[in-house]
Short mmCIF file of C-alpha atoms in Angstrom, two decimals:
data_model
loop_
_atom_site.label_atom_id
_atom_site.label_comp_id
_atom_site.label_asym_id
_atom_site.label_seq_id
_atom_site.Cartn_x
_atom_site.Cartn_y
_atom_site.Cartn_z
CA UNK L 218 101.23 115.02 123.54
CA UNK L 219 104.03 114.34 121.14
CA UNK L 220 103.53 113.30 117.31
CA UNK L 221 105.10 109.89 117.98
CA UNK L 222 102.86 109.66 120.85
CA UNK L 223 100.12 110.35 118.40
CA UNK L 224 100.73 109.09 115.40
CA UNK L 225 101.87 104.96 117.21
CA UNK L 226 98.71 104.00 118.78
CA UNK L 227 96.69 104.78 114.92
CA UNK L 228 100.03 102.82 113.54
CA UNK L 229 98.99 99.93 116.37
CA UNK L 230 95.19 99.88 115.41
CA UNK L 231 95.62 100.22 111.97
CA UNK L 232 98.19 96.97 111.71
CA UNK L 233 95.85 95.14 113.79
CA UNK L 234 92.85 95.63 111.72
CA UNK L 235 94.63 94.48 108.52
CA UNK L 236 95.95 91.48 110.71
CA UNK L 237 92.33 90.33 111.41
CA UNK L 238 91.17 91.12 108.12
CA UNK L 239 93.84 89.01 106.39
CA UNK L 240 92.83 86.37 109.06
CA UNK L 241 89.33 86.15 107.71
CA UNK L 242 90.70 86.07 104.34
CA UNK L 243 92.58 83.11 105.29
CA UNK L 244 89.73 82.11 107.14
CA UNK L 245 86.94 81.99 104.16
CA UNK L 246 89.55 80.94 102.17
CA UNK L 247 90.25 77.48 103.89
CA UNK L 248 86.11 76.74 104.44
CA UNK L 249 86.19 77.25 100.57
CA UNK L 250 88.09 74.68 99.82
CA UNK L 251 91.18 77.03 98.47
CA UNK L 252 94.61 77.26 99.19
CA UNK L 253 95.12 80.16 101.34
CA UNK L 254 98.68 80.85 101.03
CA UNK L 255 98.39 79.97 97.15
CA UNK L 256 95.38 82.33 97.23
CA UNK L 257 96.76 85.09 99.17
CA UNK L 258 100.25 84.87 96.51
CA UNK L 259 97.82 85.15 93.64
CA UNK L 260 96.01 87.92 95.27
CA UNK L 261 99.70 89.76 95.49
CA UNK L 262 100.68 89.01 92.08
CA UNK L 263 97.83 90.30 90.96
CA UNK L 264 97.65 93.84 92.62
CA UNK L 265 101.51 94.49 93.08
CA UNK L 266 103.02 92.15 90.79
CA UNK L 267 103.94 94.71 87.94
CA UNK L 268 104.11 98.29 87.39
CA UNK L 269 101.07 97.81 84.96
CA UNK L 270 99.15 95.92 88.11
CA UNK L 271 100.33 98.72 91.03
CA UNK L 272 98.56 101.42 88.32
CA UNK L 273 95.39 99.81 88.69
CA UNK L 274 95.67 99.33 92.37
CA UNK L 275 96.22 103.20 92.49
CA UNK L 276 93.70 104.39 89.78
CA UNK L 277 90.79 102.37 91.96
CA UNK L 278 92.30 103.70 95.11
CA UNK L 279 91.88 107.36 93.91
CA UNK L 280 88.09 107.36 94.08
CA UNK L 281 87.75 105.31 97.10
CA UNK L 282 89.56 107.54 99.42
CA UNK L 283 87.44 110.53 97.73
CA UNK L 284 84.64 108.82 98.91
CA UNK L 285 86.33 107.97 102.10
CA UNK L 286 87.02 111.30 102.74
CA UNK L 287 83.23 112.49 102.16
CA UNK L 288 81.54 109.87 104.35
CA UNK L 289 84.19 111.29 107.09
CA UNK L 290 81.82 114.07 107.08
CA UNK L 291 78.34 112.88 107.35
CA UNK L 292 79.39 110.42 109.85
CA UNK L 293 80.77 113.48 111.98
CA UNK L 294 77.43 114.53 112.14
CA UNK L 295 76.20 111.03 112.92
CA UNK L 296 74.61 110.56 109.53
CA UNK L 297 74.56 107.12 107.74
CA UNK L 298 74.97 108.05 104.07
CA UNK L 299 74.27 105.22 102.09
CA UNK L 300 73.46 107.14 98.93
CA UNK L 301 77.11 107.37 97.78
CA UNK L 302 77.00 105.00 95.05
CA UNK L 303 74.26 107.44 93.50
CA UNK L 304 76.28 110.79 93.86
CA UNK L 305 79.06 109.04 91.93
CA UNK L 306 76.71 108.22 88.95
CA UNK L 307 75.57 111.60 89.96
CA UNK L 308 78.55 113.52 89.62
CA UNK L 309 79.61 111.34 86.69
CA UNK L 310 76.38 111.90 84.45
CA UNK L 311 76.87 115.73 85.10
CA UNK L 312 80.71 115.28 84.22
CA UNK L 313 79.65 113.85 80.94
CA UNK L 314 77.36 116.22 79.98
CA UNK L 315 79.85 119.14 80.44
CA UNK L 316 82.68 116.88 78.36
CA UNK L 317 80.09 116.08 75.70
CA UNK L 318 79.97 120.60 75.49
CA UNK L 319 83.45 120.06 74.94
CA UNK L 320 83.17 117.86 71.06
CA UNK L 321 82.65 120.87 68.97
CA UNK L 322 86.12 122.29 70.07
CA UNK L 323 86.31 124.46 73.27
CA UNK L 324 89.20 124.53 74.96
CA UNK L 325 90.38 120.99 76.73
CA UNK L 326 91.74 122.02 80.02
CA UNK L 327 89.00 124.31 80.76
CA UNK L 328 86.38 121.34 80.09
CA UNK L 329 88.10 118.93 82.31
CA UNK L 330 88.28 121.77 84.74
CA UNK L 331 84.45 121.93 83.70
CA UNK L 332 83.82 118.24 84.24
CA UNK L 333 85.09 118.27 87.75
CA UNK L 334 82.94 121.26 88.63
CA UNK L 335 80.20 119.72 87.68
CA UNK L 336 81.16 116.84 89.03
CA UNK L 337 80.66 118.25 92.45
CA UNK L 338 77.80 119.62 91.93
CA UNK L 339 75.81 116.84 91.00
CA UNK L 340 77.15 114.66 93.98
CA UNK L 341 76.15 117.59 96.24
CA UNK L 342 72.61 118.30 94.51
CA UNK L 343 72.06 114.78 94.80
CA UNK L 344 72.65 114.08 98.31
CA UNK L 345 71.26 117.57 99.26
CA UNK L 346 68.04 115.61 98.10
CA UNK L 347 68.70 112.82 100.26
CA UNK L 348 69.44 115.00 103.14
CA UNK L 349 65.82 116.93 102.94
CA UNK L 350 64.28 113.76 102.54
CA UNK L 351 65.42 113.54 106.05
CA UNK L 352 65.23 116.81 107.69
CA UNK L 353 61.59 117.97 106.28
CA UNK L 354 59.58 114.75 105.48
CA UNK L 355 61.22 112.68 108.17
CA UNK L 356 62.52 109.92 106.20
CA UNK L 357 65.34 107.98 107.44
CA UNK L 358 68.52 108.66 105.57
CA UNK L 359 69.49 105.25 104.78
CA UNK L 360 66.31 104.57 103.01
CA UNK L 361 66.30 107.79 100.76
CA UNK L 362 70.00 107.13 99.78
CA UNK L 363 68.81 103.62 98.63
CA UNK L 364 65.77 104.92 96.52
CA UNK L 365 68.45 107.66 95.27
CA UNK L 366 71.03 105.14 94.16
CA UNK L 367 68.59 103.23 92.19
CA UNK L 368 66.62 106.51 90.75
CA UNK L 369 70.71 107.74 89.86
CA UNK L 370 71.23 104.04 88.04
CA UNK L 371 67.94 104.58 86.24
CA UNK L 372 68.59 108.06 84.79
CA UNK L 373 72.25 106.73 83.81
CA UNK L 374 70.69 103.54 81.94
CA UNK L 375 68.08 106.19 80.56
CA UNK L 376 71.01 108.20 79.04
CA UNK L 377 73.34 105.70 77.65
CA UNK L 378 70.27 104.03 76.06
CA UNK L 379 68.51 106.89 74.71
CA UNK L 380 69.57 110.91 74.22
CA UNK L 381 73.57 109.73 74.71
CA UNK L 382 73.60 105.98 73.13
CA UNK L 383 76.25 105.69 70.65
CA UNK L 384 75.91 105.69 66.78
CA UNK L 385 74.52 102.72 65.94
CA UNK L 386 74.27 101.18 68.87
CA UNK L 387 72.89 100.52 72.30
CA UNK L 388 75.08 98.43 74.19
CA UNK L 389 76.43 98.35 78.09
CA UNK L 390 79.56 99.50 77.21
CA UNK L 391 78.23 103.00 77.46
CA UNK L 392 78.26 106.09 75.57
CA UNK L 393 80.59 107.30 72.85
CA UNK L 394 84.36 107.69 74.33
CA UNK L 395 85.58 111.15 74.43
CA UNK L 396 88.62 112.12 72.30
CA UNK L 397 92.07 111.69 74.06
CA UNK L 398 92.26 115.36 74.61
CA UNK L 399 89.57 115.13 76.87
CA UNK L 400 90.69 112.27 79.27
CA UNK L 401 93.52 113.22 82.27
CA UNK L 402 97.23 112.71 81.12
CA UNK L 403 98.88 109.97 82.17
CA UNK L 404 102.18 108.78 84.00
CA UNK L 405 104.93 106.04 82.50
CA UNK L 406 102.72 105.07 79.32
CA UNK L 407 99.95 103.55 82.25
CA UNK L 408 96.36 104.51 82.70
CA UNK L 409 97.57 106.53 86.02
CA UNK L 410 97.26 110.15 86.01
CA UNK L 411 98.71 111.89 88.45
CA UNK L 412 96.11 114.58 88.87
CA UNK L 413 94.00 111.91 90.75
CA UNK L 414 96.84 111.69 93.29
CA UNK L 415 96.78 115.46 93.68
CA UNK L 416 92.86 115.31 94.00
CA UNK L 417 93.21 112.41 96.43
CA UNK L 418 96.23 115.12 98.38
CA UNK L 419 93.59 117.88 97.99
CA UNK L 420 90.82 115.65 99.40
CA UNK L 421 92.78 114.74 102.44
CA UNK L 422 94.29 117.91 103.51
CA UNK L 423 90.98 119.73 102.99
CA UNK L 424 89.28 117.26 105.19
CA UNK L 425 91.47 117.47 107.87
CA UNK L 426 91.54 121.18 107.94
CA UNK L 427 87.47 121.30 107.73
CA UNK L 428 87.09 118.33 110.14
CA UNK L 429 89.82 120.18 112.74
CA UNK L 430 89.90 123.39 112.12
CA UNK L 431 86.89 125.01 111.30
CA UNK L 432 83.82 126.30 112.91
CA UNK L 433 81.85 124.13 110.52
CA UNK L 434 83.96 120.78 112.08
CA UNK L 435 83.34 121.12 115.53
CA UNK L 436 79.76 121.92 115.21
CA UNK L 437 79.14 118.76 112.81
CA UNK L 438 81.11 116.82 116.00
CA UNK L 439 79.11 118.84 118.64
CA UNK L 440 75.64 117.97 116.63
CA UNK L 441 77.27 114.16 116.15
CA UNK L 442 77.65 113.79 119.76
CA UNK L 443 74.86 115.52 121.31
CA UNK L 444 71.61 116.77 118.83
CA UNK L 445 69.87 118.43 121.90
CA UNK L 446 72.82 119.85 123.45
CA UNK L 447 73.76 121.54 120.02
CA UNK L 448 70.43 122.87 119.73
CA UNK L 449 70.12 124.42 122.90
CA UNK L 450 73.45 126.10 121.99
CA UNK L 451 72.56 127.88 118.81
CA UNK L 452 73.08 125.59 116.29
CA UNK L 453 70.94 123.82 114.24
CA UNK L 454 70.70 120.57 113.13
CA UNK L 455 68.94 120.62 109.86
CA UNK L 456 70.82 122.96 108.48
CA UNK L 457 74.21 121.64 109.21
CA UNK L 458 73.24 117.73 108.31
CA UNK L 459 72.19 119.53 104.57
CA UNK L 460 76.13 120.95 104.73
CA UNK L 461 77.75 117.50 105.95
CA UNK L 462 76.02 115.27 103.29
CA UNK L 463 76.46 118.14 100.69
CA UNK L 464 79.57 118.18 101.20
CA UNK L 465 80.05 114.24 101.55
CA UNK L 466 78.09 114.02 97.54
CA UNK L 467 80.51 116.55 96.37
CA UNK L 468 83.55 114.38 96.80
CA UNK L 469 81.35 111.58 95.88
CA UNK L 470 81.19 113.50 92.41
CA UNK L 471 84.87 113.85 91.91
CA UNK L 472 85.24 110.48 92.21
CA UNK L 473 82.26 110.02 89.80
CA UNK L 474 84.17 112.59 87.64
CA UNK L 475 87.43 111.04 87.82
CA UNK L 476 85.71 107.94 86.39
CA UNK L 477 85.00 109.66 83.30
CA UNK L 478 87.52 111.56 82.55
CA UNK L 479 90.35 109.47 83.99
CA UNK L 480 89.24 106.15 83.90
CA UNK L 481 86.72 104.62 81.53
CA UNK L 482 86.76 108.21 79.10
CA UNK L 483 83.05 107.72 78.67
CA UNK L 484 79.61 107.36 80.61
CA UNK L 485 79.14 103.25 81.59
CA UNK L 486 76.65 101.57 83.51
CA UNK L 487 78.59 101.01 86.57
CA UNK L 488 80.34 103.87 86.75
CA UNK L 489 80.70 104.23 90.25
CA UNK L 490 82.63 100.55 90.87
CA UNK L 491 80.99 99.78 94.19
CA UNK L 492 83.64 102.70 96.03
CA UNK L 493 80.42 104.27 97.30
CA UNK L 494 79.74 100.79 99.41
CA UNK L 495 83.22 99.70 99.97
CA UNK L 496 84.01 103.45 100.95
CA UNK L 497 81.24 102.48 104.04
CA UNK L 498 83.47 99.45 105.03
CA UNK L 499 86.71 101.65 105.19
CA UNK L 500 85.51 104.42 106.89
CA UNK L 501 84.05 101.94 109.79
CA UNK L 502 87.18 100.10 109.74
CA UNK L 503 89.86 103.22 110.04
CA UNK L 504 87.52 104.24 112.99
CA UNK L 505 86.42 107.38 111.27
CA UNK L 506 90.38 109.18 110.98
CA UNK L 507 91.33 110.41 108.23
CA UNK L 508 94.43 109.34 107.92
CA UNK L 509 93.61 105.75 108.42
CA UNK L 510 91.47 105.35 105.94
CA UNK L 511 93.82 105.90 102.26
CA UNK L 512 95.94 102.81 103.79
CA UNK L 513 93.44 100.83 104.72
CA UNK L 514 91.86 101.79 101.32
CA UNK L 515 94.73 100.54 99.26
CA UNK L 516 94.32 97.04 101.06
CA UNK L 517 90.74 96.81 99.59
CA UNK L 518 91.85 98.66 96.34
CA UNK L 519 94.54 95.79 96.31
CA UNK L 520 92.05 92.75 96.73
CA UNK L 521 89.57 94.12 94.54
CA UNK L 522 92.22 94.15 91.43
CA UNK L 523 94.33 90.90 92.63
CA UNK L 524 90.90 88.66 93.11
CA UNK L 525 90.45 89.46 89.06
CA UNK L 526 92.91 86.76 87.93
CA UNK L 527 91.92 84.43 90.77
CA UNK L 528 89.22 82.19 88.11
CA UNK L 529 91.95 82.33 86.35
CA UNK L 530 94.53 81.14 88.64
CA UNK L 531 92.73 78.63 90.86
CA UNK L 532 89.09 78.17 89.51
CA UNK L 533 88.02 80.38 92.14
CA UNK L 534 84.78 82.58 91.70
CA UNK L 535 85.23 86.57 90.98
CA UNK L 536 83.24 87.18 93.64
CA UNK L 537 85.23 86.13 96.43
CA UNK L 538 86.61 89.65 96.90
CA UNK L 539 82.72 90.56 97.54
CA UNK L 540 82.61 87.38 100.68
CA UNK L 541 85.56 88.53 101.80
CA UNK L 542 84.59 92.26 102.34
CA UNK L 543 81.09 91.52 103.33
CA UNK L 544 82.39 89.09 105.94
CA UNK L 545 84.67 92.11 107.30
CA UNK L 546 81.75 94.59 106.76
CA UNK L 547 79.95 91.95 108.99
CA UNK L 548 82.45 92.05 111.78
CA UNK L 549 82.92 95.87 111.71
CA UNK L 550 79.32 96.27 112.68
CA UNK L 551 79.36 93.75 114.82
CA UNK L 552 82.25 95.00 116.99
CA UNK L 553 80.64 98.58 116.12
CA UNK L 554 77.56 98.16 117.86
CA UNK L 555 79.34 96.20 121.04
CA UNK L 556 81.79 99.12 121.64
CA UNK L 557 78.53 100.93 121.21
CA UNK L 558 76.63 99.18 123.62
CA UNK L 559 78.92 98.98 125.91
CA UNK L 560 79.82 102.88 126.37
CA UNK L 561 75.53 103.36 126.86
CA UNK L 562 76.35 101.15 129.96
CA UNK L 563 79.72 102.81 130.95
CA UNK L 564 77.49 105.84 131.10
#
């Protein structure tokens, strides 16, 4: 099979997705009472209307497709990590604490280098502890990423509050902001670096070559498609769920990482943005391939930053952006589990 024969069916699917997700767009828009063309020109303006704009669009992209990319993992393996949202804060809080090393002086590149490191490891550590939750007390992985997410948002509050609150004060705007030489350099006098789109380049290519290439790839698909099977082959479970979710937190921590020290220069209460969530919605939409899901990220990465001027614009609610991707996130599963359902009976 050719690339064109490869490459024009996921340029088909992918079109028609973002068809019927602009649809329902349209669709809530006009049962809200707004004008959807107005709406969708506002939405536009906002997101790609500027340089400045198109910099924001790609700075939340960054640490969506991170995401993206580890939740391509876990879901190999047929595992529902929900927990993403608390590796961020995970991999963020551990970011901090290596930057906050870096005040009395050290050396600037190696303490971003640092940052990201640790980064990693806390988004790994943390959903390690999800995954054993699972494997030796039984519990179902989509209720011990939950409890994680809230126990990571508590220890982050607990931080910015207490041992890290700034001078003074104890406020939600989070902890002290780190000196300049600590936060990523930046492109065209904008807040976008482009380190994040080489860790975004380096996310990608690393997934596909893991995910397609490796021993450790086609036994997460083999274990995704057939537990028993697996087993009675020589490979176990357990152990390699522990690997796909570890590795699924670690890019979870860049992105928590990336917050920090590209982003918002300093530990805040919600850190992690809602990618971990949204980062669900994409994968499920782009079919779980990797290459799918960074476009069909910077749609979402778009109507997140457009729908902030919307109040503005037409006396619309912020939160639209939320109905909108709910209402998708709604349909995804929906078609999910008929597709589903309907290869059982196929079978």
């Amino acid at each position: 099979m050719g690339i064109k024969e490869k490459i024009l069916p996921q340029v088909i699917k992918v079109t028609t997705i973002l068809t019927v997700v602009i649809g329902l767009t349209l669709l809530i828009l006009w049962l809200g009472g707004a004008p959807p063309l107005r709406t969708l020109f506002y939405l536009w303006q906002g997101s790609l209307g500027s340089w400045s704009k198109v910099s924001q669009v790609v700075t939340a992209w960054i640490p969506l497709v991170l995401c993206c990319c580890g939740l391509l993992f876990s879901f190999r393996i047929g595992l529902w990590n929900i927990g993403v949202e608390g590796q961020i804060m995970a991999g963020a809080i551990f970011a901090t604490a290596v930057l906050r090393l870096g005040l009395n002086g050290a050396d600037p590149v190696m303490m971003i280098g640092s940052a990201f490191m640790a980064g990693i490891l806390g988004g790994a550590l943390w959903a390690i502890m999800a995954g054993l939750l699972k494997t030796k007390a039984g519990v179902n992985e989509i209720f011990s990423g939950l409890g994680m997410n809230f126990v990571a948002m508590g220890v982050s509050l607990w931080l910015i509050f207490g041992p890290w609150k700034r001078e003074g004060i104890a406020s939600m705007s989070g902890t002290e902001p780190f000196p300049n030489t600590l936060w990523l350099s930046t492109v065209f006098n904008v807040r976008l670096s482009h380190w994040g789109l080489l860790l975004v380049l380096a996310g990608l290519i690393v997934t596909v070559l893991i995910l397609g290439r490796t021993h450790l790839g086609l036994a997460l698909k083999a274990i995704g498609n057939n537990p028993r099977a697996a087993l009675l082959h020589g490979l176990k479970p357990n152990r390699y769920m522990l690997y796909a979710i570890g590795l699924a937190g670690g890019f979870a921590g860049v992105a928590g990482a990336f917050q920090v020290v590209g982003v918002y220069h300093r530990l805040i209460p919600s850190i992690s943005s809602n990618y971990g969530y949204l980062a669900l919605l994409v994968v499920m939409l782009a079919d779980y391939r990797v290459w799918s899901t960074p476009i069909l990220a910077f749609f979402f990465a778009c109507l997140n930053v457009g729908s902030i001027q919307l109040p503005m614009m037409l006396q619309l609610d912020s939160s639209l952006s939320g109905i909108i991707q709910g209402v998708v996130l709604l349909a995804t599963l929906f078609v999910y589990g008929w597709q589903k359902k309907k290869r059982m009976k196929a079978e």
